[in-house]
mmCIF file of C-alpha atoms and ligand atoms in Angstrom:
data_model
loop_
_atom_site.group_PDB
_atom_site.id
_atom_site.type_symbol
_atom_site.label_atom_id
_atom_site.label_comp_id
_atom_site.label_asym_id
_atom_site.label_seq_id
_atom_site.Cartn_x
_atom_site.Cartn_y
_atom_site.Cartn_z
ATOM 1 C CA MET A 749 17.700 0.000 18.183
ATOM 2 C CA LYS A 750 14.482 1.705 19.279
ATOM 3 C CA ALA A 751 13.185 1.472 22.870
ATOM 4 C CA LEU A 752 10.707 3.277 25.121
ATOM 5 C CA ALA A 753 12.575 4.448 28.198
ATOM 6 C CA VAL A 754 11.760 6.292 31.380
ATOM 7 C CA PHE A 755 14.371 8.682 32.867
ATOM 8 C CA PRO A 756 13.463 8.983 36.575
ATOM 9 C CA GLU A 757 16.003 11.733 37.397
ATOM 10 C CA LYS A 758 14.794 13.952 34.556
ATOM 11 C CA GLU A 759 11.165 12.817 35.003
ATOM 12 C CA GLU A 760 10.968 12.037 31.297
ATOM 13 C CA LEU A 761 9.486 9.299 29.131
ATOM 14 C CA ARG A 762 10.676 9.061 25.523
ATOM 15 C CA VAL A 763 11.612 6.808 22.651
ATOM 16 C CA ILE A 764 15.381 6.360 22.407
ATOM 17 C CA GLY A 765 17.086 5.308 19.189
ATOM 18 C CA ASP A 766 20.389 4.043 20.531
ATOM 19 C CA HIS A 767 19.422 1.132 22.794
ATOM 20 C CA SER A 768 22.112 -1.474 22.094
ATOM 21 C CA MET A 769 21.184 -4.649 20.233
ATOM 22 C CA PRO A 770 21.416 -7.576 22.698
ATOM 23 C CA GLU A 771 23.484 -10.627 21.702
ATOM 24 C CA LEU A 772 23.524 -14.235 22.917
ATOM 25 C CA THR A 773 26.072 -14.606 25.718
ATOM 26 C CA SER A 774 25.368 -18.165 26.886
ATOM 27 C CA PRO A 775 24.503 -21.389 25.027
ATOM 28 C CA HIS A 776 21.043 -21.290 26.702
ATOM 29 C CA ASP A 777 20.272 -17.764 25.488
ATOM 30 C CA VAL A 778 17.480 -17.006 23.046
ATOM 31 C CA LYS A 779 17.045 -13.844 20.988
ATOM 32 C CA VAL A 780 13.472 -12.650 20.651
ATOM 33 C CA ARG A 781 11.945 -10.035 18.355
ATOM 34 C CA MET A 782 9.292 -8.245 20.407
ATOM 35 C CA LEU A 783 5.838 -8.090 18.821
ATOM 36 C CA GLU A 784 3.563 -6.560 21.446
ATOM 37 C CA VAL A 785 3.723 -5.296 25.019
ATOM 38 C CA GLY A 786 0.719 -4.606 27.234
ATOM 39 C CA VAL A 787 0.444 -1.496 29.392
ATOM 40 C CA CYS A 788 -0.837 -1.585 32.977
ATOM 41 C CA ALA A 789 -1.073 0.440 36.171
ATOM 42 C CA THR A 790 2.474 -0.577 37.131
ATOM 43 C CA ASP A 791 3.802 1.105 33.957
ATOM 44 C CA ARG A 792 1.751 4.201 34.694
ATOM 45 C CA GLU A 793 3.167 4.287 38.227
ATOM 46 C CA ILE A 794 6.710 4.021 36.863
ATOM 47 C CA CYS A 795 5.877 6.884 34.494
ATOM 48 C CA SER A 796 4.697 9.013 37.388
ATOM 49 C CA PHE A 797 8.168 8.361 38.875
ATOM 50 C CA GLU A 798 6.772 6.755 42.045
ATOM 51 C CA TYR A 799 8.164 3.332 41.344
ATOM 52 C CA GLY A 800 10.689 1.465 39.208
ATOM 53 C CA ALA A 801 14.483 1.686 38.992
ATOM 54 C CA PRO A 802 16.983 1.688 36.078
ATOM 55 C CA PRO A 803 19.623 -1.053 35.861
ATOM 56 C CA GLN A 804 22.966 -0.265 37.530
ATOM 57 C CA GLY A 805 24.994 2.212 35.477
ATOM 58 C CA PHE A 806 21.977 3.514 33.510
ATOM 59 C CA ASP A 807 20.039 6.751 33.882
ATOM 60 C CA HIS A 808 17.001 5.144 32.242
ATOM 61 C CA LEU A 809 14.839 2.033 32.344
ATOM 62 C CA VAL A 810 13.374 0.465 29.207
ATOM 63 C CA LEU A 811 9.712 -0.111 30.086
ATOM 64 C CA GLY A 812 7.464 -3.101 29.473
ATOM 65 C CA HIS A 813 6.815 -6.345 31.355
ATOM 66 C CA GLU A 814 3.729 -7.785 29.620
ATOM 67 C CA GLY A 815 5.519 -9.064 26.542
ATOM 68 C CA LEU A 816 4.966 -11.230 23.493
ATOM 69 C CA GLY A 817 7.724 -11.992 21.010
ATOM 70 C CA GLU A 818 8.985 -14.303 18.310
ATOM 71 C CA VAL A 819 12.207 -16.307 18.603
ATOM 72 C CA VAL A 820 14.786 -15.292 15.980
ATOM 73 C CA GLU A 821 17.981 -17.003 17.213
ATOM 74 C CA VAL A 822 18.809 -19.747 19.725
ATOM 75 C CA GLY A 823 22.046 -20.682 21.507
ATOM 76 C CA SER A 824 23.701 -24.047 20.900
ATOM 77 C CA ALA A 825 22.294 -25.669 24.075
ATOM 78 C CA VAL A 826 18.691 -24.436 23.719
ATOM 79 C CA SER A 827 16.394 -27.455 23.579
ATOM 80 C CA THR A 828 12.906 -26.084 24.205
ATOM 81 C CA LEU A 829 12.614 -23.361 21.565
ATOM 82 C CA GLN A 830 13.395 -22.720 17.917
ATOM 83 C CA PRO A 831 13.198 -19.736 15.563
ATOM 84 C CA LYS A 832 9.626 -18.566 14.756
ATOM 85 C CA ASP A 833 8.268 -19.895 18.084
ATOM 86 C CA LEU A 834 6.016 -17.407 19.860
ATOM 87 C CA VAL A 835 7.117 -16.740 23.427
ATOM 88 C CA VAL A 836 5.979 -14.818 26.477
ATOM 89 C CA PRO A 837 8.864 -13.820 28.752
ATOM 90 C CA MET A 838 8.617 -14.107 32.512
ATOM 91 C CA VAL A 839 9.186 -10.864 34.444
ATOM 92 C CA ARG A 840 11.245 -11.554 37.549
ATOM 93 C CA ARG A 841 14.887 -12.740 37.614
ATOM 94 C CA PRO A 842 16.381 -14.327 40.756
ATOM 95 C CA CYS A 843 18.577 -12.583 43.327
ATOM 96 C CA ASN A 844 22.216 -13.618 43.806
ATOM 97 C CA ASP A 845 22.038 -14.568 47.473
ATOM 98 C CA PRO A 846 23.224 -18.185 47.898
ATOM 99 C CA GLU A 847 20.991 -18.411 50.971
ATOM 100 C CA CYS A 848 17.805 -17.392 49.139
ATOM 101 C CA TYR A 849 16.312 -20.839 48.921
ATOM 102 C CA SER A 850 13.425 -19.760 46.660
ATOM 103 C CA CYS A 851 15.611 -18.079 44.038
ATOM 104 C CA ARG A 852 18.048 -21.008 44.081
ATOM 105 C CA GLU A 853 15.052 -23.281 43.368
ATOM 106 C CA ASP A 854 13.909 -21.050 40.443
ATOM 107 C CA ARG A 855 11.032 -19.681 42.487
ATOM 108 C CA SER A 856 12.020 -16.003 42.541
ATOM 109 C CA ASP A 857 8.280 -15.244 42.898
ATOM 110 C CA PHE A 858 8.953 -16.170 46.545
ATOM 111 C CA CYS A 859 12.339 -14.389 46.877
ATOM 112 C CA TYR A 860 13.215 -13.950 50.556
ATOM 113 C CA ASN A 861 15.164 -10.681 50.423
ATOM 114 C CA GLY A 862 13.623 -8.461 47.725
ATOM 115 C CA ASN A 863 16.905 -8.333 45.783
ATOM 116 C CA PHE A 864 15.390 -9.896 42.657
ATOM 117 C CA VAL A 865 15.255 -7.773 39.513
ATOM 118 C CA GLU A 866 12.211 -7.414 37.274
ATOM 119 C CA ARG A 867 12.298 -6.722 33.545
ATOM 120 C CA GLY A 868 10.788 -3.338 32.772
ATOM 121 C CA ILE A 869 10.183 -2.581 36.464
ATOM 122 C CA LYS A 870 13.188 -2.967 38.747
ATOM 123 C CA GLU A 871 16.854 -2.706 37.746
ATOM 124 C CA CYS A 872 16.495 -4.600 34.469
ATOM 125 C CA HIS A 873 15.427 -3.319 31.043
ATOM 126 C CA GLY A 874 11.992 -4.376 29.812
ATOM 127 C CA PHE A 875 10.378 -5.467 26.593
ATOM 128 C CA MET A 876 9.307 -2.230 24.863
ATOM 129 C CA THR A 877 12.115 -2.500 22.353
ATOM 130 C CA ASP A 878 12.857 -4.339 19.108
ATOM 131 C CA TYR A 879 14.875 -7.314 20.420
ATOM 132 C CA VAL A 880 15.617 -8.904 23.795
ATOM 133 C CA VAL A 881 17.811 -11.824 24.871
ATOM 134 C CA ASP A 882 16.933 -14.167 27.709
ATOM 135 C CA HIS A 883 17.770 -17.589 29.079
ATOM 136 C CA GLU A 884 15.340 -20.153 27.656
ATOM 137 C CA LYS A 885 14.028 -20.974 31.140
ATOM 138 C CA PHE A 886 12.455 -17.505 31.350
ATOM 139 C CA LEU A 887 10.619 -17.841 28.019
ATOM 140 C CA CYS A 888 7.271 -19.650 27.790
ATOM 141 C CA LYS A 889 6.241 -21.046 24.419
ATOM 142 C CA VAL A 890 2.798 -20.005 23.197
ATOM 143 C CA PRO A 891 0.740 -21.882 20.564
ATOM 144 C CA PRO A 892 0.422 -19.853 17.314
ATOM 145 C CA GLU A 893 -3.390 -19.820 17.487
ATOM 146 C CA LEU A 894 -3.133 -17.532 20.541
ATOM 147 C CA ARG A 895 -1.056 -14.917 18.636
ATOM 148 C CA ASP A 896 -3.642 -12.123 18.711
ATOM 149 C CA VAL A 897 -4.399 -12.396 22.453
ATOM 150 C CA ALA A 898 -1.154 -13.808 23.922
ATOM 151 C CA VAL A 899 -0.142 -10.391 25.252
ATOM 152 C CA LEU A 900 -2.781 -11.095 27.938
ATOM 153 C CA ILE A 901 -0.844 -14.047 29.360
ATOM 154 C CA GLU A 902 1.329 -12.094 31.802
ATOM 155 C CA PRO A 903 -1.601 -10.263 33.459
ATOM 156 C CA LEU A 904 -3.528 -13.571 33.556
ATOM 157 C CA THR A 905 -0.739 -15.127 35.644
ATOM 158 C CA VAL A 906 -1.945 -13.022 38.609
ATOM 159 C CA ALA A 907 -5.162 -15.060 38.764
ATOM 160 C CA GLU A 908 -3.382 -18.331 37.988
ATOM 161 C CA LYS A 909 -0.982 -17.881 40.873
ATOM 162 C CA ALA A 910 -3.877 -16.935 43.161
ATOM 163 C CA LEU A 911 -5.765 -20.079 42.123
ATOM 164 C CA GLU A 912 -2.729 -22.265 42.649
ATOM 165 C CA GLN A 913 -2.218 -20.770 46.109
ATOM 166 C CA ILE A 914 -5.909 -21.197 46.954
ATOM 167 C CA TRP A 915 -5.849 -24.912 46.117
ATOM 168 C CA GLN A 916 -2.667 -25.347 48.140
ATOM 169 C CA VAL A 917 -3.849 -23.398 51.201
ATOM 170 C CA GLN A 918 -7.259 -25.083 51.207
ATOM 171 C CA GLN A 919 -5.650 -28.484 51.496
ATOM 172 C CA ARG A 920 -5.702 -27.575 55.207
ATOM 173 C CA LEU A 921 -9.320 -28.818 55.262
ATOM 174 C CA PRO A 922 -11.670 -31.236 53.478
ATOM 175 C CA TRP A 923 -12.503 -28.564 50.909
ATOM 176 C CA THR A 924 -13.220 -30.507 47.774
ATOM 177 C CA ASN A 925 -15.267 -33.579 47.207
ATOM 178 C CA PRO A 926 -12.756 -35.996 45.679
ATOM 179 C CA GLU A 927 -15.653 -37.554 43.751
ATOM 180 C CA ALA A 928 -16.435 -34.258 42.005
ATOM 181 C CA PRO A 929 -13.575 -31.796 42.498
ATOM 182 C CA ASN A 930 -14.779 -29.372 39.824
ATOM 183 C CA GLU A 931 -18.485 -29.569 40.380
ATOM 184 C CA GLN A 932 -19.975 -26.247 39.268
ATOM 185 C CA GLY A 933 -21.093 -24.123 42.165
ATOM 186 C CA GLN A 934 -19.363 -26.188 44.773
ATOM 187 C CA HIS A 935 -17.331 -23.155 45.805
ATOM 188 C CA ARG A 936 -18.321 -19.557 45.362
ATOM 189 C CA ALA A 937 -15.834 -16.839 44.423
ATOM 190 C CA VAL A 938 -16.201 -13.060 44.490
ATOM 191 C CA VAL A 939 -13.787 -11.161 42.277
ATOM 192 C CA LEU A 940 -13.192 -7.589 43.418
ATOM 193 C CA GLY A 941 -12.432 -5.260 40.525
ATOM 194 C CA ALA A 942 -13.194 -5.250 36.806
ATOM 195 C CA GLY A 943 -9.858 -4.300 35.261
ATOM 196 C CA PRO A 944 -7.997 -6.825 33.077
ATOM 197 C CA VAL A 945 -6.759 -8.737 36.166
ATOM 198 C CA GLY A 946 -10.310 -8.921 37.521
ATOM 199 C CA ILE A 947 -11.943 -9.799 34.184
ATOM 200 C CA MET A 948 -9.452 -12.563 33.402
ATOM 201 C CA GLY A 949 -9.605 -13.651 37.041
ATOM 202 C CA ALA A 950 -13.377 -14.089 36.668
ATOM 203 C CA MET A 951 -12.772 -16.201 33.545
ATOM 204 C CA ALA A 952 -10.142 -18.307 35.324
ATOM 205 C CA PHE A 953 -12.322 -18.907 38.402
ATOM 206 C CA LYS A 954 -15.272 -19.852 36.208
ATOM 207 C CA VAL A 955 -13.164 -22.279 34.181
ATOM 208 C CA ALA A 956 -11.837 -23.737 37.459
ATOM 209 C CA GLY A 957 -15.431 -24.568 38.454
ATOM 210 C CA PHE A 958 -16.224 -21.737 40.859
ATOM 211 C CA ASP A 959 -19.635 -20.071 40.953
ATOM 212 C CA THR A 960 -18.172 -16.639 40.213
ATOM 213 C CA TYR A 961 -19.340 -13.022 40.758
ATOM 214 C CA VAL A 962 -17.634 -9.711 40.083
ATOM 215 C CA PHE A 963 -18.074 -6.824 42.533
ATOM 216 C CA SER A 964 -16.671 -3.515 41.329
ATOM 217 C CA ARG A 965 -17.095 0.234 41.398
ATOM 218 C CA SER A 966 -18.604 1.474 38.121
ATOM 219 C CA PRO A 967 -22.397 1.359 37.999
ATOM 220 C CA ALA A 968 -23.786 -1.056 35.400
ATOM 221 C CA PRO A 969 -24.338 -1.032 32.525
ATOM 222 C CA ASN A 970 -20.821 -0.138 31.421
ATOM 223 C CA PRO A 971 -18.483 -1.768 28.866
ATOM 224 C CA LYS A 972 -16.564 -3.839 31.447
ATOM 225 C CA ALA A 973 -19.762 -5.037 33.154
ATOM 226 C CA ASN A 974 -21.247 -5.979 29.761
ATOM 227 C CA LEU A 975 -18.087 -7.871 28.834
ATOM 228 C CA ILE A 976 -18.142 -9.775 32.156
ATOM 229 C CA GLU A 977 -21.826 -10.680 31.837
ATOM 230 C CA SER A 978 -21.218 -11.839 28.245
ATOM 231 C CA PHE A 979 -19.307 -14.851 29.590
ATOM 232 C CA GLY A 980 -21.924 -15.648 32.200
ATOM 233 C CA VAL A 981 -20.545 -14.000 35.335
ATOM 234 C CA PRO A 982 -22.919 -11.636 37.186
ATOM 235 C CA TYR A 983 -21.572 -8.094 37.682
ATOM 236 C CA ILE A 984 -22.583 -6.237 40.857
ATOM 237 C CA SER A 985 -21.671 -2.572 41.365
ATOM 238 C CA CYS A 986 -20.731 -1.328 44.812
ATOM 239 C CA LYS A 987 -22.103 2.080 43.765
ATOM 240 C CA THR A 988 -25.637 0.684 43.674
ATOM 241 C CA THR A 989 -25.376 -2.408 45.919
ATOM 242 C CA SER A 990 -23.955 -2.293 49.451
ATOM 243 C CA VAL A 991 -21.444 -4.925 50.569
ATOM 244 C CA GLU A 992 -24.139 -6.392 52.868
ATOM 245 C CA GLU A 993 -26.646 -6.658 50.001
ATOM 246 C CA MET A 994 -24.004 -8.167 47.712
ATOM 247 C CA ALA A 995 -23.194 -10.785 50.372
ATOM 248 C CA ARG A 996 -26.898 -11.609 50.731
ATOM 249 C CA GLN A 997 -27.311 -11.946 46.957
ATOM 250 C CA VAL A 998 -24.234 -14.101 46.494
ATOM 251 C CA GLY A 999 -24.624 -16.357 49.544
ATOM 252 C CA ARG A 1000 -21.712 -18.222 51.111
ATOM 253 C CA ILE A 1001 -18.472 -16.536 49.950
ATOM 254 C CA ASP A 1002 -15.745 -19.203 49.949
ATOM 255 C CA VAL A 1003 -13.129 -17.195 48.088
ATOM 256 C CA VAL A 1004 -12.461 -13.523 47.561
ATOM 257 C CA TYR A 1005 -9.995 -12.680 44.795
ATOM 258 C CA GLU A 1006 -9.090 -9.058 45.326
ATOM 259 C CA ALA A 1007 -7.996 -7.192 42.180
ATOM 260 C CA ILE A 1008 -9.275 -3.709 42.972
ATOM 261 C CA GLY A 1009 -6.372 -2.228 44.951
ATOM 262 C CA VAL A 1010 -8.651 -0.402 47.388
ATOM 263 C CA ALA A 1011 -8.400 -1.173 51.114
ATOM 264 C CA ASP A 1012 -11.786 0.169 52.196
ATOM 265 C CA ILE A 1013 -14.002 -2.043 50.044
ATOM 266 C CA SER A 1014 -11.643 -5.033 50.401
ATOM 267 C CA PHE A 1015 -11.870 -5.079 54.201
ATOM 268 C CA LYS A 1016 -15.638 -4.583 54.090
ATOM 269 C CA VAL A 1017 -15.904 -7.679 51.905
ATOM 270 C CA LEU A 1018 -13.472 -9.598 54.139
ATOM 271 C CA ASP A 1019 -16.086 -9.094 56.860
ATOM 272 C CA HIS A 1020 -18.423 -11.358 54.843
ATOM 273 C CA LEU A 1021 -16.025 -14.199 54.089
ATOM 274 C CA ALA A 1022 -17.584 -17.575 54.976
ATOM 275 C CA HIS A 1023 -16.338 -20.204 57.410
ATOM 276 C CA ASN A 1024 -13.137 -21.823 56.078
ATOM 277 C CA GLY A 1025 -12.954 -19.097 53.424
ATOM 278 C CA ILE A 1026 -9.837 -17.707 51.823
ATOM 279 C CA PHE A 1027 -9.205 -14.086 50.858
ATOM 280 C CA VAL A 1028 -6.412 -13.401 48.354
ATOM 281 C CA PHE A 1029 -5.016 -9.902 47.991
ATOM 282 C CA THR A 1030 -3.370 -9.067 44.627
ATOM 283 C CA GLY A 1031 -3.912 -5.294 44.383
ATOM 284 C CA ILE A 1032 -1.525 -2.596 45.536
ATOM 285 C CA PRO A 1033 -3.340 0.373 47.069
ATOM 286 C CA GLY A 1034 -1.987 3.900 46.867
ATOM 287 C CA TYR A 1035 -0.843 5.825 49.916
ATOM 288 C CA ASP A 1036 -4.332 6.878 50.934
ATOM 289 C CA PRO A 1037 -5.199 8.097 54.434
ATOM 290 C CA PRO A 1038 -5.747 5.300 57.003
ATOM 291 C CA ILE A 1039 -9.240 3.802 57.221
ATOM 292 C CA GLU A 1040 -11.163 2.869 60.330
ATOM 293 C CA LEU A 1041 -11.424 -0.840 60.931
ATOM 294 C CA ASP A 1042 -12.992 -3.059 63.638
ATOM 295 C CA ALA A 1043 -9.781 -5.028 64.130
ATOM 296 C CA ALA A 1044 -11.112 -7.114 67.041
ATOM 297 C CA LYS A 1045 -14.095 -8.270 64.963
ATOM 298 C CA LEU A 1046 -11.764 -9.092 62.071
ATOM 299 C CA MET A 1047 -9.489 -11.072 64.376
ATOM 300 C CA ARG A 1048 -12.464 -12.924 65.919
ATOM 301 C CA ASN A 1049 -13.718 -13.840 62.454
ATOM 302 C CA ILE A 1050 -10.366 -15.048 61.184
ATOM 303 C CA VAL A 1051 -9.964 -17.311 64.225
ATOM 304 C CA LEU A 1052 -13.522 -18.495 64.824
ATOM 305 C CA LYS A 1053 -14.213 -19.061 61.119
ATOM 306 C CA ASN A 1054 -10.865 -20.685 60.270
ATOM 307 C CA GLN A 1055 -10.185 -18.085 57.604
ATOM 308 C CA ALA A 1056 -7.016 -17.617 55.565
ATOM 309 C CA VAL A 1057 -5.895 -14.223 54.275
ATOM 310 C CA ILE A 1058 -2.952 -14.278 51.888
ATOM 311 C CA GLY A 1059 -1.172 -11.982 49.491
ATOM 312 C CA THR A 1060 0.410 -12.980 46.211
ATOM 313 C CA VAL A 1061 2.784 -11.272 43.794
ATOM 314 C CA ASN A 1062 4.610 -12.370 40.672
ATOM 315 C CA ALA A 1063 4.339 -15.751 38.997
ATOM 316 C CA SER A 1064 6.285 -18.960 38.554
ATOM 317 C CA ARG A 1065 6.967 -20.703 35.267
ATOM 318 C CA LYS A 1066 4.202 -23.171 36.121
ATOM 319 C CA THR A 1067 1.630 -20.404 36.534
ATOM 320 C CA PHE A 1068 2.667 -18.929 33.153
ATOM 321 C CA GLN A 1069 1.984 -22.349 31.670
ATOM 322 C CA ASP A 1070 -1.380 -22.497 33.465
ATOM 323 C CA ALA A 1071 -2.184 -19.077 31.975
ATOM 324 C CA ILE A 1072 -1.306 -20.265 28.450
ATOM 325 C CA ARG A 1073 -3.538 -23.341 28.906
ATOM 326 C CA ASP A 1074 -6.447 -21.326 30.331
ATOM 327 C CA LEU A 1075 -6.222 -18.557 27.720
ATOM 328 C CA GLY A 1076 -6.669 -21.345 25.148
ATOM 329 C CA THR A 1077 -9.777 -22.530 27.016
ATOM 330 C CA PHE A 1078 -11.138 -18.973 27.239
ATOM 331 C CA MET A 1079 -10.645 -18.614 23.462
ATOM 332 C CA GLU A 1080 -12.598 -21.818 22.839
ATOM 333 C CA GLN A 1081 -15.468 -20.686 25.062
ATOM 334 C CA TRP A 1082 -15.576 -16.886 24.773
ATOM 335 C CA PRO A 1083 -13.346 -15.684 21.891
ATOM 336 C CA GLU A 1084 -15.156 -12.365 21.490
ATOM 337 C CA ALA A 1085 -14.968 -11.522 25.176
ATOM 338 C CA VAL A 1086 -11.241 -12.322 25.288
ATOM 339 C CA ARG A 1087 -10.535 -10.175 22.221
ATOM 340 C CA ALA A 1088 -12.613 -7.346 23.695
ATOM 341 C CA ILE A 1089 -10.221 -7.143 26.682
ATOM 342 C CA ILE A 1090 -7.649 -5.629 24.295
ATOM 343 C CA SER A 1091 -9.142 -2.177 23.886
ATOM 344 C CA GLY A 1092 -6.515 -0.705 21.577
ATOM 345 C CA ARG A 1093 -3.191 -1.238 19.834
ATOM 346 C CA TYR A 1094 -0.818 1.689 19.500
ATOM 347 C CA ALA A 1095 2.571 2.545 18.052
ATOM 348 C CA VAL A 1096 5.416 3.079 20.493
ATOM 349 C CA GLU A 1097 5.368 6.797 19.542
ATOM 350 C CA ASP A 1098 1.876 7.033 21.132
ATOM 351 C CA ALA A 1099 3.145 5.755 24.473
ATOM 352 C CA ASN A 1100 3.351 9.141 26.192
ATOM 353 C CA GLU A 1101 -0.386 9.673 25.894
ATOM 354 C CA LEU A 1102 -1.109 6.053 26.951
ATOM 355 C CA LEU A 1103 1.177 6.115 29.972
ATOM 356 C CA MET A 1104 0.958 9.697 31.169
ATOM 357 C CA GLY A 1105 -2.492 10.745 29.925
ATOM 358 C CA LYS A 1106 -5.852 9.724 31.373
ATOM 359 C CA ALA A 1107 -6.314 5.932 31.752
ATOM 360 C CA THR A 1108 -8.823 4.705 29.181
ATOM 361 C CA GLY A 1109 -10.054 1.374 27.804
ATOM 362 C CA ILE A 1110 -9.340 -2.023 29.357
ATOM 363 C CA LYS A 1111 -5.968 -3.379 28.171
ATOM 364 C CA ASN A 1112 -3.997 -1.165 25.829
ATOM 365 C CA VAL A 1113 -1.167 -2.706 23.877
ATOM 366 C CA ILE A 1114 1.912 -1.263 22.194
ATOM 367 C CA SER A 1115 2.796 -2.921 18.916
ATOM 368 C CA LEU A 1116 6.521 -2.985 18.162
ATOM 369 C CA THR A 1117 6.279 -4.291 14.633
ATOM 370 C CA GLY A 1118 5.169 -1.007 13.088
ATOM 371 C CA LYS A 1119 1.762 -2.120 11.946
ATOM 372 C CA PRO A 1120 -0.572 -3.213 14.744
ATOM 373 C CA ALA A 1121 -1.949 -6.756 14.272
ATOM 374 C CA GLU A 1122 -5.641 -7.108 13.561
ATOM 375 C CA ALA A 1123 -7.628 -7.794 16.739
HETATM 376 ZN ZN1 ZN B 1075 1.403 -5.344 34.344
HETATM 377 ZN ZN1 ZN B 1076 15.943 -14.322 46.165
#
């Protein structure tokens, strides 16, 4: 069977023809024919051989973690899925440590020891292949009407987990008015970054009732800024507007959702977080030189303004389900904007250019069915 694999030792990325066909090995297993897999910065990092690891005993890793597939076979004990169901697979699989309380509770997104594996990233083959097998609990059913955009669900889980964490952390104070918990404009959110995680984050914050703004690098107008403004979120460029000016324009910043992966601008914005505000980091910066920072001022602010600064990675089954629900809402409200996030669909043979060439577009998708679906 065909698969797109990275060979870290040889520093090679190529399509292999002899990836073995997976079979059901437990009554809860489900066999899935892969339809589409999204490409992101993590894949590009793996293809620059900075990150990622093949499964034990292999010299290669099959890529792909942003998957969408169709069930073709179910084990005898599978109760939640049947053939022809559309599914999005979760990425992380739990560690084996009996003392890892999170993994034992099916919350490997909070694994204590880092010994989890991740499909298409760390020690477990991914989804850029014809068929995969997984336990039903790692497969999330997607309604058929989301078929053409469901490949966006995995990257949307970043924002969903951030939102879930924000609501949980902010229970530390009387944050919401119980009479009107979703009142528009009650809380103000600044999204840093205008990649797919930022764009869908802006949609998710808006749908959750936040007065939402995007602050990112490219000067407007540009295609991402236009897309963001098309669903009613103002786009502010840090090339033409300073952080101070942005903070003045926006007003009280209750939440910062960081999806830009750049320390410098993130910490400058943290400086403007309001009293009782929460700052959520989701980006992973490169190994850039250290930046200068007024640490004492930062510390004073965090204490005297009751601020929370948290990081979040990976997603639970619940946040996948939240993403499926919200993607449905986005499609009701802004179908054209959602479809425009998918900038291109490519055959697996084009992957080298997509993964090792210059980054272009917003979300590029590899179609595994031969003929790319109509967007
Ligand atoms: Zn990704
Ligand atoms: Zn664990």
